[in-house]
Short mmCIF file of C-alpha atoms in Angstrom, two decimals:
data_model
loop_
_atom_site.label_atom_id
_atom_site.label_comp_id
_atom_site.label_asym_id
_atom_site.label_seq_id
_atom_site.Cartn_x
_atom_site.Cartn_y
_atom_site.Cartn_z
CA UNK A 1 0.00 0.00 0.00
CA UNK A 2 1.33 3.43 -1.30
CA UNK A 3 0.04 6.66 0.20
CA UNK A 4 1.54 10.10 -0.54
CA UNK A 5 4.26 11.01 1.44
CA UNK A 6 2.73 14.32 2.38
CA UNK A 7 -0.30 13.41 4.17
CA UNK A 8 -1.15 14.73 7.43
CA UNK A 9 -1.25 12.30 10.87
CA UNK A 10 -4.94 10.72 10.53
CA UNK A 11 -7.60 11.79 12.80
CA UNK A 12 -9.86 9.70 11.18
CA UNK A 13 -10.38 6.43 13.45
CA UNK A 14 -11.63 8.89 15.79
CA UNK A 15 -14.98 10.84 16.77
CA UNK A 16 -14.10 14.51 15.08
CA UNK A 17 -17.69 16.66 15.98
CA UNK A 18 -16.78 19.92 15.48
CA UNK A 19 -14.59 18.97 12.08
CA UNK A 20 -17.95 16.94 10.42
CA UNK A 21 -20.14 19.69 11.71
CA UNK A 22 -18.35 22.37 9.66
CA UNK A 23 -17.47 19.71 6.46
CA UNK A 24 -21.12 19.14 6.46
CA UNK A 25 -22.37 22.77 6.23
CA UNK A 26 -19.54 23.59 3.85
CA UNK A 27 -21.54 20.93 1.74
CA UNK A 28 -25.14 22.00 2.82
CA UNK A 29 -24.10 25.55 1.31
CA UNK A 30 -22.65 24.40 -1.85
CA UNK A 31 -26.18 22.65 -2.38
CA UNK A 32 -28.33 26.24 -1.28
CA UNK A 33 -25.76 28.14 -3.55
CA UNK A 34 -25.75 25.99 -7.04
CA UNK A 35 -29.66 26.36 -6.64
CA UNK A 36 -30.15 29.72 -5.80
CA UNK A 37 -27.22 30.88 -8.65
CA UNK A 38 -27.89 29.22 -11.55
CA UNK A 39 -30.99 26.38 -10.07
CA UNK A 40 -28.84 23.42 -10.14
CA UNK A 41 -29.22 20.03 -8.69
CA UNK A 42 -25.33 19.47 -6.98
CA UNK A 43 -25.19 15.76 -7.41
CA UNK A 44 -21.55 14.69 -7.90
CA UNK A 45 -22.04 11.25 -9.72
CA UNK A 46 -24.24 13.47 -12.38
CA UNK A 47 -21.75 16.03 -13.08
CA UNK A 48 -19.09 13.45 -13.34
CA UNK A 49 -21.13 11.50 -15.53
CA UNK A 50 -21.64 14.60 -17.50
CA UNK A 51 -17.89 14.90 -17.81
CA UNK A 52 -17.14 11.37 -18.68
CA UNK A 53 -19.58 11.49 -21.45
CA UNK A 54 -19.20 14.76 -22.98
CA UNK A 55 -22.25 15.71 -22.81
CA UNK A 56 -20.26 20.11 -21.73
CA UNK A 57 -21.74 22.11 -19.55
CA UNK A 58 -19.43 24.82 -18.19
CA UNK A 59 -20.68 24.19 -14.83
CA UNK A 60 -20.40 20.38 -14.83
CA UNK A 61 -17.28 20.39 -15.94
CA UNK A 62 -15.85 23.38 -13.52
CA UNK A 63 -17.42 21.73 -10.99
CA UNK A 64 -15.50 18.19 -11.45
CA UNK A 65 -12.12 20.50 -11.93
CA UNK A 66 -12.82 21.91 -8.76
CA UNK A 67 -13.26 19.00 -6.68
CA UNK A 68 -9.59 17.59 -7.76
CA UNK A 69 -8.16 20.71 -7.14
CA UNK A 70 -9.72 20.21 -3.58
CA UNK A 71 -8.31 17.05 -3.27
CA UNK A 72 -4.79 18.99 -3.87
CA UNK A 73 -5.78 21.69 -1.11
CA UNK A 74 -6.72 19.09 1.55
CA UNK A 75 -3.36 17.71 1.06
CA UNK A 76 -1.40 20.62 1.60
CA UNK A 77 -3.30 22.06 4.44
CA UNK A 78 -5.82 19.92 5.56
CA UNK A 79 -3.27 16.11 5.36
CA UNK A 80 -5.77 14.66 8.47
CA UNK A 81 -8.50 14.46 6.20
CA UNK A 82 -6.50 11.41 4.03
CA UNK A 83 -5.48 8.00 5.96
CA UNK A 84 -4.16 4.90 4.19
CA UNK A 85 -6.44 3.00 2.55
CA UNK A 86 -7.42 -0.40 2.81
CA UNK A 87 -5.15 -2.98 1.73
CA UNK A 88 -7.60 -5.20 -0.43
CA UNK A 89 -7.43 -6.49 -4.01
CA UNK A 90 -6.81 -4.15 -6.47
CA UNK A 91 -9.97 -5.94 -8.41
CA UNK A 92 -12.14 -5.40 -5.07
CA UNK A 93 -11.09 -1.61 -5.38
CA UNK A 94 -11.94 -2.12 -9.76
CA UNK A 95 -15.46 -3.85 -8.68
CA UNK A 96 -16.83 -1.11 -5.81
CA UNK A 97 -16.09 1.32 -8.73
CA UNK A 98 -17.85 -0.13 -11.29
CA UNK A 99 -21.01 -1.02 -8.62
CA UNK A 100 -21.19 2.77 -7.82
CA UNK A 101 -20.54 4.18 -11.62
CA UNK A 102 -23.09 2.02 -12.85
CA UNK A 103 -25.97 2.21 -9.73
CA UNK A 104 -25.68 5.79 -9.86
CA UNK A 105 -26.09 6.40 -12.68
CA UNK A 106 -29.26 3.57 -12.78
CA UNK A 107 -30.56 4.75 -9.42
CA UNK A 108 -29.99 8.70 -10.46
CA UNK A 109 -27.83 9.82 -7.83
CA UNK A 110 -26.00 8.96 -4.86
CA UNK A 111 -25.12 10.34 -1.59
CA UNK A 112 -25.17 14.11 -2.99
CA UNK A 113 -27.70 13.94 -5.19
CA UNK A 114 -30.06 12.20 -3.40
CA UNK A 115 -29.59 11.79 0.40
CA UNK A 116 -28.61 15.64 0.59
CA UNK A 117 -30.26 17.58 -1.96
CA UNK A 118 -32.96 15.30 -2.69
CA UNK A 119 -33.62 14.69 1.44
CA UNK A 120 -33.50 18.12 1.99
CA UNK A 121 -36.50 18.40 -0.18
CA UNK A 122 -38.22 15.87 1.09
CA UNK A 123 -38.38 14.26 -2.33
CA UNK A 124 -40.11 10.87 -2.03
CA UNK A 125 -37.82 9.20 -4.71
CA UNK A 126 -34.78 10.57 -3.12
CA UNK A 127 -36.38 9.57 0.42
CA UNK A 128 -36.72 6.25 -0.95
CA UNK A 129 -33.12 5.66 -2.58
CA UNK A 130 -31.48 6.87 0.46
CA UNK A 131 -33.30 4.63 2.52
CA UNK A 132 -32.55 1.85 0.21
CA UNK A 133 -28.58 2.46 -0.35
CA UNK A 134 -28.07 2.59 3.43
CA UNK A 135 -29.70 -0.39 4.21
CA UNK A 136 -27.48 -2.00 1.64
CA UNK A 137 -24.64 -0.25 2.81
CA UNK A 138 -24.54 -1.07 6.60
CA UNK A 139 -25.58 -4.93 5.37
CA UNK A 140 -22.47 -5.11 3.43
CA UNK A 141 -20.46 -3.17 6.00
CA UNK A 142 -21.32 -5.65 8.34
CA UNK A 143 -20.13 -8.64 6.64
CA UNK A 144 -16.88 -8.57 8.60
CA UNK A 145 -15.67 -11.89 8.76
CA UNK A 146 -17.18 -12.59 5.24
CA UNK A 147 -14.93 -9.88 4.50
CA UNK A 148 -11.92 -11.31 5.97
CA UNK A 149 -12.39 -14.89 4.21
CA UNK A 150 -14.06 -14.37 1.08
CA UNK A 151 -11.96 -10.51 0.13
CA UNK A 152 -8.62 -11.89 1.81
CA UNK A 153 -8.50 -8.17 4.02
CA UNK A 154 -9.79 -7.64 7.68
CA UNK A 155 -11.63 -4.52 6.79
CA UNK A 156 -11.72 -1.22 8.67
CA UNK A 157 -13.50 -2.94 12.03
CA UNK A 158 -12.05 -6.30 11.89
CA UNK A 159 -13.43 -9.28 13.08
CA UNK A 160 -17.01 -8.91 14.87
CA UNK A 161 -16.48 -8.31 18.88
CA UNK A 162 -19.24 -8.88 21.21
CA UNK A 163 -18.16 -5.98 23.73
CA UNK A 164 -21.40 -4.11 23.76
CA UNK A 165 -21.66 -0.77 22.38
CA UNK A 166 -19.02 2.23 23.26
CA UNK A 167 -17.52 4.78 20.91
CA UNK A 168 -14.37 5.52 19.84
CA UNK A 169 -12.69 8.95 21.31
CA UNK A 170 -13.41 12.43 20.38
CA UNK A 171 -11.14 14.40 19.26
CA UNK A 172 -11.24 18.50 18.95
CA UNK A 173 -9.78 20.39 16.43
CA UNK A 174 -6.72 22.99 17.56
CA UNK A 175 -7.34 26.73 17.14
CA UNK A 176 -4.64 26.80 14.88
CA UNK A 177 -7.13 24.32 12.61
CA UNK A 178 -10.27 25.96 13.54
CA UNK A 179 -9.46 29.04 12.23
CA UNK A 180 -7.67 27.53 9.16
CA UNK A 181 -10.96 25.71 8.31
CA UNK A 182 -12.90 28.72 8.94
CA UNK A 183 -10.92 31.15 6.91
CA UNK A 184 -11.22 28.56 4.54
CA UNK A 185 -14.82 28.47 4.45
CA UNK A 186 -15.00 32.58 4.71
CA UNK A 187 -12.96 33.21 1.30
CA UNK A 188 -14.81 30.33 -0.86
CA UNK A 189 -18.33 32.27 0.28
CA UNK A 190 -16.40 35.87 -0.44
CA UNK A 191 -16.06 34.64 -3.89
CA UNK A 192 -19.17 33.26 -4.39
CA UNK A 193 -20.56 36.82 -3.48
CA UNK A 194 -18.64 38.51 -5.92
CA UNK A 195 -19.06 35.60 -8.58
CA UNK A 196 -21.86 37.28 -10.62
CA UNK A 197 -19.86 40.33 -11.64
CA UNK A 198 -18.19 38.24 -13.65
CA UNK A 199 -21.56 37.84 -15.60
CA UNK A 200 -21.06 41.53 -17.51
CA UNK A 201 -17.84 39.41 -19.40
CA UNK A 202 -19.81 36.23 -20.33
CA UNK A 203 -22.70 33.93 -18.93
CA UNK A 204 -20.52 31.00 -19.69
CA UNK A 205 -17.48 32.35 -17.66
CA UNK A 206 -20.00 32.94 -14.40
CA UNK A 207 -21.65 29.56 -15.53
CA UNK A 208 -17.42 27.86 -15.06
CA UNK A 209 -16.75 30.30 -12.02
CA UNK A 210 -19.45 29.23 -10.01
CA UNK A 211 -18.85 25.65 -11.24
CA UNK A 212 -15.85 26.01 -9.69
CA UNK A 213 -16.14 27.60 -6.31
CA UNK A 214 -18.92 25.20 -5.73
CA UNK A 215 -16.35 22.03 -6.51
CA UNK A 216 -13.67 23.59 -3.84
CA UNK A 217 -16.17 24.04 -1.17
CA UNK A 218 -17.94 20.50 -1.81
CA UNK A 219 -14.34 18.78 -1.99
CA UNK A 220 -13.22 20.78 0.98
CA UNK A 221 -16.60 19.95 2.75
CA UNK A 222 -16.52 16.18 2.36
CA UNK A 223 -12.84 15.73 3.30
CA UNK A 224 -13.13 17.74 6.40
CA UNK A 225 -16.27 16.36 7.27
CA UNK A 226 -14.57 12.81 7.22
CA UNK A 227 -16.35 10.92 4.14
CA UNK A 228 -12.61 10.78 2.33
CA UNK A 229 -11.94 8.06 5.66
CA UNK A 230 -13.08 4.50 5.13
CA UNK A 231 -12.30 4.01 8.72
CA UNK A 232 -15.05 6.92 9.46
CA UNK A 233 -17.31 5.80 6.56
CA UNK A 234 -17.05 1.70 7.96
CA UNK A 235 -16.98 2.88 11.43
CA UNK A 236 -20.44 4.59 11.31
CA UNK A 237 -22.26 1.67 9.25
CA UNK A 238 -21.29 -1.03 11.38
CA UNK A 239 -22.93 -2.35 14.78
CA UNK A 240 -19.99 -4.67 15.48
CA UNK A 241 -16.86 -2.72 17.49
CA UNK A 242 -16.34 0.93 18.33
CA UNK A 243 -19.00 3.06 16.85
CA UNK A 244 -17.89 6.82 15.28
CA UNK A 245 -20.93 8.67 14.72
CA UNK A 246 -18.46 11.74 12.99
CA UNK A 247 -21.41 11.43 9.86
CA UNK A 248 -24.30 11.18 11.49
CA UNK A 249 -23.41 15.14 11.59
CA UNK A 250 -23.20 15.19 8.04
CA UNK A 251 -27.27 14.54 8.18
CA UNK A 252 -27.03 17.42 10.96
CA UNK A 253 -25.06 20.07 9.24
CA UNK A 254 -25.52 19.41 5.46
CA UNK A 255 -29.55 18.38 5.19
CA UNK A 256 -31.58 19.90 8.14
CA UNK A 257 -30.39 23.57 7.59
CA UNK A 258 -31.56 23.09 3.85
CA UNK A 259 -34.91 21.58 4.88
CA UNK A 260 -35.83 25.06 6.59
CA UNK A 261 -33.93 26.99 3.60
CA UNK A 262 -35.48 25.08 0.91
CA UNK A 263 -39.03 25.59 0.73
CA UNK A 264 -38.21 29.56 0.88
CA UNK A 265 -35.41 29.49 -1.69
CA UNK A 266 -37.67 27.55 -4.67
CA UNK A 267 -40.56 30.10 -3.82
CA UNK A 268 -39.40 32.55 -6.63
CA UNK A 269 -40.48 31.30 -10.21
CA UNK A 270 -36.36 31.33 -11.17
CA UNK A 271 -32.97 31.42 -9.67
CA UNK A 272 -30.91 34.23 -9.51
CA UNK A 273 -29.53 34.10 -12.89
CA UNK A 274 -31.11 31.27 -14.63
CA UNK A 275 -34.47 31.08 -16.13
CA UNK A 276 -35.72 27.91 -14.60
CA UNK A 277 -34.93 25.34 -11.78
CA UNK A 278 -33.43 22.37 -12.72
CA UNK A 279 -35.32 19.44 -10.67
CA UNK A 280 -36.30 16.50 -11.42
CA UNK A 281 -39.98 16.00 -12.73
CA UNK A 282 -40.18 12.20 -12.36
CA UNK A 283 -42.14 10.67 -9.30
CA UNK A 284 -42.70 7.08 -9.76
CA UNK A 285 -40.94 4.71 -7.52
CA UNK A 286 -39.70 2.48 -10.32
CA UNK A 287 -37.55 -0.72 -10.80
CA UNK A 288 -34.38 1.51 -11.96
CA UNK A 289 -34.44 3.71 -9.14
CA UNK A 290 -34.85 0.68 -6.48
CA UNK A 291 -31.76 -1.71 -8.32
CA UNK A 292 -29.67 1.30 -8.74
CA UNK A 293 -29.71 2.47 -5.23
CA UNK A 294 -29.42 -0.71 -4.37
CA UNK A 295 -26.28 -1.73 -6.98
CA UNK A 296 -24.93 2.07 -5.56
CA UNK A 297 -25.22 0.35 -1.69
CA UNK A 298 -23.49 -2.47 -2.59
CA UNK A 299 -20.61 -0.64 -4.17
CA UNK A 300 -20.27 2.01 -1.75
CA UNK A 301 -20.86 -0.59 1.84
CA UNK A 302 -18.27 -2.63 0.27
CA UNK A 303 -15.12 -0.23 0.72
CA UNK A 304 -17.03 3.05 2.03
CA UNK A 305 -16.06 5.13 -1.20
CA UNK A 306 -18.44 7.16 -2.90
CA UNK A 307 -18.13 9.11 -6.07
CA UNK A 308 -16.89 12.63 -4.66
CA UNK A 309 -14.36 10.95 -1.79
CA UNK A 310 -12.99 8.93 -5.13
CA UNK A 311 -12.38 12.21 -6.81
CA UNK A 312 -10.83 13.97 -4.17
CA UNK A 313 -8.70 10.97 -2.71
CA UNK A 314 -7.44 10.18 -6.54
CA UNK A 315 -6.32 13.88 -7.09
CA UNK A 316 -3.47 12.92 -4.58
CA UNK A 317 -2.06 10.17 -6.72
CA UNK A 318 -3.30 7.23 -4.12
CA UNK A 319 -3.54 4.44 -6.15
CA UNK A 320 -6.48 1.98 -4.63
CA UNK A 321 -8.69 5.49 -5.37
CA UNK A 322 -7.18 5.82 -8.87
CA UNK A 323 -8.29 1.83 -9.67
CA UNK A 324 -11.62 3.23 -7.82
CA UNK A 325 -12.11 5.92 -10.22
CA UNK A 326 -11.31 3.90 -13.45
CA UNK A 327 -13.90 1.35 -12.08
CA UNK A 328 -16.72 4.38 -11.67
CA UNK A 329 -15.75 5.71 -15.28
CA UNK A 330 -15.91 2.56 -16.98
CA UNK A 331 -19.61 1.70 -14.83
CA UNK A 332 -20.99 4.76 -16.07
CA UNK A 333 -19.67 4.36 -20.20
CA UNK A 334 -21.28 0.96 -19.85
CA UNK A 335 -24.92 2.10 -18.42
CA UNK A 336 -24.43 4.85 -20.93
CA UNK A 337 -24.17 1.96 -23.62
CA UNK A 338 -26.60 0.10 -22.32
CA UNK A 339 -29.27 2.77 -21.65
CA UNK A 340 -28.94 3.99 -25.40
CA UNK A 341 -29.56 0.35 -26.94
CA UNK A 342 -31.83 -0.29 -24.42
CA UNK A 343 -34.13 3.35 -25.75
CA UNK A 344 -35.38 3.84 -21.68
CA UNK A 345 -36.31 6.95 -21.63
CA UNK A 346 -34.54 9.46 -19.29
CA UNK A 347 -35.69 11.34 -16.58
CA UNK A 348 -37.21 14.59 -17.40
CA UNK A 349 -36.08 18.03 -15.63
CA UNK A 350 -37.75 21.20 -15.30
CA UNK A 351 -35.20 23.07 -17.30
CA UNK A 352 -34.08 21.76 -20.90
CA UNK A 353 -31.20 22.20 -22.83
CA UNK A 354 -32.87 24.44 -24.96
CA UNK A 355 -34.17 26.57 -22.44
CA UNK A 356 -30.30 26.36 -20.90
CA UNK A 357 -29.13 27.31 -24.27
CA UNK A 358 -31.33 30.45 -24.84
CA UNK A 359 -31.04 32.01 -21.70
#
C-alpha cells in the first residue's frame, strides 16, 4: 500500500464533531448556492457522468475540476483528512467502482444527489433511494468476517467483537485548525458573493466560475467532514466494534439547515440568474431507481467510497482510489451503452437544454 508522502497524521479512526459539523455545512451551502445561482441540482455522480460522457456544460465540468483541485488543497493544508487505505485487491477496489458508476447512474444519484439535496426536499424518490442504499450499505459493512475470508482483508472494524456498544474517542480540532478551516470556508463564500460580476464578461465564464467555487467548497466539505476516511465511513455503518458517529453530523449540518432553507429558496419562479430550476420532474418509484440504489449500496458498503471521496482521494495520486475511479468511469460508459440500446427513456427536468441554451 502506497500513500503520498505528504499526508497529514490521521484523525480519522476517531470521533471529530466539530470537524464533520463544519465539512457538512460547507456541503449544505454548496447545495443552497448551485440552486439559488444558476438552479442546479449538486449531485456529484451526475456532473461526473456529465464529464465522462461529454455531454459540456461549463458548470459540470468546472465543478468536477474543482473537486480535484480540492483534493490537492486538503493535502497541503488539511493532510488529516486522508489516511491509508485499505489494503484489499486491487480488483475489489476495480469492482466497488464499477457497482457505484453504474448504480448511480441507474438509481440517479447517490449520496449528494439524493440523500442531501434530494432529502432536503423531502423528495419521495430521493427519500426512498437513500433509505434503500443505506440499508445496503450497513448490510455489506457488516459482513466482517465474510470480508476477511471471502476478500482476503480484515476490513476497517475487523473481526465482529461482542463488547457491547461504546464509541471511539473524540477528538477536537486545535485553534490553529479551527481558524484555518474557517478562513477557509470565509474566502470560498467571499467569492461566491462577488461571482456574478463576472456575468457583464460572459454567462458561460459565471456559468465555469461558479462551477468552480462550488467544486472547492464541496471537496473541501466532504474531506473535512470525514467521508474521504473508510475508517469513518465503515466505522459509522457497522454495529460490530467501536461506533464513530463523525457522519451522522453530516445529516445534521448538510440536510436539516436546507430543509428550513429550501421551501423559501424555490418560492421565486427562477434562480438568480437562470431562467428555470433544474429538478427533477419524475415521481414514480420504479424498478431503476430501487436496483440502482441498491447496486450504488453495494458498491459504496463494500469499501465506504463514494463518487466525490474517489475524486478527491485520486487527485493525490493514491492508487487503490485511482483503480476506484477507473472502475466508476468505466460503470458509467457501460450504463451509458446500455441505456442507449436499451431506448429507456430518461428522466425529465424542469429546465431543458434548450431553455439552458437560450437564456
Amino acid at each position: 500500500l502506497t500513500i503520498p508522502s505528504q499526508l497529514g497524521q490521521s484523525q480519522l479512526g476517531t470521533f471529530t464533531p466539530v470537524e464533520s459539523f463544519l465539512g457538512a455545512l460547507m456541503i449544505g451551502c454548496v447545495t443552497f448556492l448551485m440552486m439559488l445561482y444558476i438552479g442546479r441540482i449538486t449531485g456529484i455522480s451526475g456532473m461526473l457522468n456529465a464529464a465522462v460522457t461529454m455531454q459540456y456544460d461549463n458548470a459540470r465540468f468546472a465543478f468536477v475540476l474543482g473537486l480535484l483541485f480540492a483534493g490537492r488543497v486538503l493535502l497541503q493544508f488539511f493532510g488529516f483528512a486522508f489516511e491509508p487505505m485499505i489494503n484489499a485487491a486491487w480488483w475489489l477496489y476495480v469492482l466497488s467502482g464499477v457497482l457505484v458508476g453504474v448504480g448511480t447512474q441507474l438509481g440517479s444519484g447517490c449520496t449528494s444527489g439524493h440523500m442531501i439535496c434530494g432529502v432536503s426536499r423531502l423528495s419521495p424518490r430521493s427519500l426512498v433511494a437513500t433509505a434503500v442504499f443505506c440499508s445496503v450499505g450497513v448490510a455489506v459493512a457488516n459482513l466482517a468476517t465474510c470480508r476477511s475470508f471471502i476478500f482476503g482483508y480484515e476490513g476497517i472494524i475487523g473481526a465482529p467483537k461482542l463488547l457491547g456498544p461504546s464509541i471511539v474517542p473524540t477528538t477536537l480540532p486545535s485553534d490553529a485548525l479551527l481558524v484555518q478551516i474557517l478562513t477557509a470556508f470565509a474566502a470560498i463564500l467571499a467569492a461566491f458573493a462577488v461571482a456574478p460580476l463576472l456575468r457583464k464578461l460572459s454567462t458561460k465564464v459565471f456559468d465555469f466560475a461558479v462551477g468552480l467555487l462550488a467544486g472547492v467548497l464541496m471537496g473541501l466539505g466532504i474531506g473535512i467532514a470525514g467521508m474521504t476516511a473508510q475508517s469513518k465511513v465503515l466505522g459509522f455503518m457497522a454495529f460490530w466494534g467501536p461506533w464513530n458517529p463523525s457522519l451522522a453530523l453530516v445529516v445534521i449540518g448538510g440536510v436539516l439547515p436546507n430543509m428550513v432553507a429550501w421551501p423559501y429558496l424555490l418560492k421565486p419562479r427562477h434562480p438568480l440568474f437562470a431562467p428555470k430550476y433544474g429538478l427533477p420532474t419524475k415521481t414514480k418509484l420504479d424498478w431503476r431507481l430501487l436496483t440502482g440504489a441498491a447496486i450504488f449500496g453495494l458498491g459504496w458498503g463494500l469499501l465506504g467510497l463514494c463518487p466525490g471521496p474517489i475524486l478527491l482521494i485520486a487527485a493525490t495520486g493514491e492508487r487503490n482510489a485511482l483503480l476506484s475511479l477507473a472502475g466508476v468511469i468505466g460503470g458509467m460508459l457501460v450504463y451509458k451503452v446500455a441505456d442507449e440500446l436499451s431506448g429507456w427513456p430518461r428522466t425529465p427536468y424542469l429546465w431543458s437544454k434548450s431553455e439552458q441554451k437560450t437564456a
